[in-house]
Tab-separated table of C-alpha atoms in Angstrom:
chain	number	residue	atom	x	y	z
A	636	MET	CA	0.000	0.000	0.000
A	637	LYS	CA	1.358	3.407	-0.913
A	638	ARG	CA	1.411	6.386	1.423
A	639	PRO	CA	-2.186	7.040	2.468
A	640	ILE	CA	-2.273	10.833	2.155
A	641	HIS	CA	-6.062	10.722	2.433
A	642	LEU	CA	-5.790	9.068	5.855
A	643	TYR	CA	-3.433	11.763	7.117
A	644	ILE	CA	-5.918	14.432	5.997
A	645	PHE	CA	-8.941	12.575	7.391
A	646	ALA	CA	-7.149	11.894	10.691
A	647	ALA	CA	-6.257	15.579	11.036
A	648	LEU	CA	-9.853	16.664	10.353
A	649	SER	CA	-11.200	13.978	12.669
A	650	THR	CA	-8.802	15.082	15.407
A	651	ILE	CA	-10.209	18.602	15.211
A	652	ALA	CA	-13.762	17.237	15.333
A	653	SER	CA	-12.855	14.996	18.279
A	654	ILE	CA	-11.373	17.890	20.235
A	655	LEU	CA	-14.590	19.849	19.719
A	656	ARG	CA	-16.652	16.783	20.629
A	657	ILE	CA	-14.636	16.280	23.846
A	658	GLN	CA	-15.058	19.933	24.781
A	659	GLY	CA	-18.819	19.777	24.169
A	660	THR	CA	-19.326	16.516	26.027
A	661	PHE	CA	-17.027	16.820	29.006
A	662	PHE	CA	-16.494	20.538	29.629
A	663	THR	CA	-19.778	22.267	28.789
A	664	VAL	CA	-21.786	23.513	31.761
A	665	PHE	CA	-25.354	24.762	31.430
A	666	ASP	CA	-25.884	28.325	32.628
A	667	GLU	CA	-29.563	29.206	32.941
A	668	ALA	CA	-28.955	32.940	33.339
A	669	LYS	CA	-26.886	33.012	30.163
A	670	SER	CA	-29.594	31.105	28.280
A	671	ARG	CA	-32.275	33.502	29.455
A	672	GLU	CA	-30.086	36.412	28.336
A	673	ILE	CA	-29.746	34.877	24.856
A	674	PHE	CA	-33.489	34.310	24.504
A	675	LYS	CA	-34.331	37.708	25.997
A	676	GLY	CA	-33.734	39.551	22.726
A	677	ILE	CA	-35.815	37.096	20.700
A	678	GLU	CA	-39.535	37.653	20.598
A	679	VAL	CA	-40.712	34.084	20.979
A	680	GLU	CA	-43.458	32.680	23.117
A	681	GLY	CA	-42.406	30.369	25.904
A	682	VAL	CA	-38.923	31.538	26.843
A	683	ASP	CA	-39.150	29.248	29.879
A	684	ASN	CA	-39.817	26.354	27.513
A	685	LEU	CA	-36.763	27.265	25.417
A	686	VAL	CA	-34.549	27.488	28.500
A	687	ALA	CA	-35.821	24.112	29.721
A	688	MET	CA	-35.076	22.637	26.299
A	689	ALA	CA	-31.550	24.109	26.350
A	690	LYS	CA	-31.032	22.591	29.798
A	691	ASP	CA	-32.201	19.167	28.612
A	692	SER	CA	-30.045	19.466	25.518
A	693	ALA	CA	-26.971	20.180	27.641
A	694	ALA	CA	-27.841	17.243	29.904
A	695	PHE	CA	-28.231	14.960	26.872
A	696	THR	CA	-24.918	16.085	25.389
A	697	SER	CA	-23.080	15.216	28.594
A	698	ASN	CA	-24.891	11.966	29.430
A	699	LEU	CA	-23.061	8.698	30.050
A	700	ILE	CA	-23.768	7.177	26.629
A	701	ASN	CA	-22.400	10.230	24.806
A	702	LYS	CA	-19.321	10.221	27.015
A	703	GLY	CA	-18.745	6.537	26.313
A	704	LEU	CA	-19.147	7.037	22.567
A	705	VAL	CA	-16.746	9.988	22.583
A	706	ILE	CA	-14.144	7.968	24.492
A	707	LEU	CA	-14.549	5.091	22.030
A	708	LEU	CA	-14.127	7.449	19.080
A	709	VAL	CA	-10.995	8.982	20.588
A	710	ILE	CA	-9.501	5.509	21.149
A	711	LEU	CA	-10.234	4.478	17.556
A	712	LEU	CA	-8.775	7.718	16.213
A	713	ALA	CA	-5.682	7.289	18.387
A	714	ALA	CA	-5.293	3.742	17.025
A	715	THR	CA	-5.513	5.104	13.486
A	716	ILE	CA	-2.831	7.705	14.175
A	717	PHE	CA	-0.659	5.116	15.935
A	718	PHE	CA	-0.840	2.756	12.937
A	719	LEU	CA	-0.087	5.625	10.567
A	720	PHE	CA	3.101	6.426	12.490
A	721	LYS	CA	4.060	2.745	12.557
A	722	LYS	CA	3.553	2.627	8.746
A	723	ALA	CA	0.911	-0.090	9.168
A	724	ASN	CA	-1.299	1.566	6.583
A	725	GLU	CA	-3.770	-1.290	6.146
A	726	ARG	CA	-4.403	-1.487	9.886
A	727	ALA	CA	-4.725	2.292	9.996
A	728	SER	CA	-7.392	2.095	7.290
A	729	TYR	CA	-9.332	-0.558	9.195
A	730	ALA	CA	-9.070	1.434	12.423
A	731	TYR	CA	-10.307	4.544	10.632
A	732	ILE	CA	-13.234	2.641	9.100
A	733	ALA	CA	-14.132	1.492	12.633
A	734	TYR	CA	-13.892	5.133	13.731
A	735	LEU	CA	-16.235	6.134	10.896
A	736	PHE	CA	-18.828	3.557	11.913
A	737	GLY	CA	-18.492	4.786	15.498
A	738	THR	CA	-19.265	8.333	14.327
A	739	LEU	CA	-22.287	6.983	12.468
A	740	ILE	CA	-23.575	5.464	15.715
A	741	TYR	CA	-22.762	8.687	17.592
A	742	PHE	CA	-24.633	10.905	15.136
A	743	THR	CA	-27.608	8.538	14.961
A	744	TYR	CA	-27.865	8.616	18.752
A	745	ALA	CA	-27.584	12.416	18.714
A	746	TYR	CA	-30.331	12.669	16.081
A	747	ILE	CA	-32.720	10.431	18.021
A	748	GLY	CA	-31.976	12.348	21.218
A	749	SER	CA	-32.574	15.710	19.550
A	750	LEU	CA	-35.964	14.493	18.319
A	751	GLN	CA	-36.900	13.547	21.877
A	752	ILE	CA	-35.771	16.928	23.191
A	753	ALA	CA	-37.669	18.725	20.419
A	754	LYS	CA	-40.929	17.152	21.613
A	755	GLN	CA	-40.839	19.530	24.582
A	756	TYR	CA	-41.710	22.541	22.442
A	757	GLN	CA	-45.204	23.794	23.022
A	758	THR	CA	-45.525	25.573	19.676
A	759	THR	CA	-45.591	23.506	16.511
A	760	ASP	CA	-43.555	26.030	14.498
A	761	ILE	CA	-40.520	25.782	16.771
A	762	TYR	CA	-40.965	22.007	17.044
A	763	GLU	CA	-40.999	21.572	13.261
A	764	ALA	CA	-38.041	23.928	12.798
A	765	THR	CA	-36.034	22.032	15.397
A	766	LYS	CA	-36.965	18.699	13.860
A	767	SER	CA	-35.988	19.930	10.384
A	768	GLY	CA	-32.694	21.325	11.647
A	769	ALA	CA	-31.847	18.024	13.323
A	770	LEU	CA	-32.652	16.131	10.119
A	771	ILE	CA	-30.502	18.468	7.995
A	772	ASN	CA	-27.607	18.109	10.447
A	773	TYR	CA	-27.974	14.313	10.432
A	774	GLY	CA	-28.108	14.263	6.629
A	775	PHE	CA	-24.945	16.356	6.429
A	776	ASN	CA	-23.166	13.964	8.798
A	777	ILE	CA	-24.330	10.956	6.750
A	778	ALA	CA	-22.988	12.606	3.587
A	779	LEU	CA	-19.603	13.149	5.268
A	780	PHE	CA	-19.612	9.524	6.416
A	781	VAL	CA	-20.275	8.310	2.872
A	782	ILE	CA	-17.484	10.469	1.425
A	783	TYR	CA	-14.906	9.533	4.068
A	784	PHE	CA	-15.854	5.847	3.982
A	785	GLY	CA	-15.896	5.747	0.182
A	786	VAL	CA	-12.456	7.300	-0.177
A	787	THR	CA	-10.947	5.155	2.581
A	788	ALA	CA	-12.466	1.923	1.261
A	789	PHE	CA	-11.456	2.772	-2.310
A	790	PHE	CA	-7.801	3.193	-1.425
A	791	LEU	CA	-7.852	0.199	0.915
A	792	PHE	CA	-9.426	-2.306	-1.460
A	793	ARG	CA	-8.220	-1.208	-4.867
A	794	LYS	CA	-5.870	-3.681	-6.473
A	795	PRO	CA	-3.092	-2.953	-8.933
A	796	LYS	CA	-4.234	-3.447	-12.513
A	797	GLU	CA	-1.198	-5.455	-13.525
A	798	THR	CA	1.097	-7.438	-11.279
A	799	PRO	CA	4.665	-8.008	-12.409
A	800	THR	CA	5.644	-11.614	-13.011
A	801	VAL	CA	8.984	-13.375	-13.186
A	802	SER	CA	8.620	-13.956	-16.934
A	803	GLN	CA	8.546	-10.217	-17.606
A	804	THR	CA	11.842	-9.612	-15.847
A	805	SER	CA	13.638	-12.877	-16.670
A	806	THR	CA	15.297	-11.445	-19.768
A	807	ASP	CA	16.688	-8.425	-17.936
A	808	ILE	CA	20.396	-8.548	-17.340
């Protein structure tokens, strides 16, 4: 296998995403006063409902399942980077594919959780907008998964078109 430049790029982008994911899952604290201040300028009915939804969203983001998934994703990404440094490119590709499927599980869980949180809205307009936003975000993440998986699988499983044989080089002196 040749140098997997695509894996270096994907690992760098995934490292940035993982750092942001760690920050959001482990270090975010809900501040009700700050949330009320944000919603104060918006003329929407049910500010208390919006603040309660923001509180539940923060609680969902930092729940035990999300923390476990984030830790799993970091371990898989670290394994990918480790194999890249050890020049075990095929193992790095398999580790990265495992990481990609882990992100698929993570984003599916986040989508289902956001639909449950969105059910708290009392007005149908905000509920539908939240539901649509969650679906668009999930679709975007699925599209990224397909691109990353497709490129990684292509370079992992493609075979050389022509393999050299002994008969081709037997006349060379």
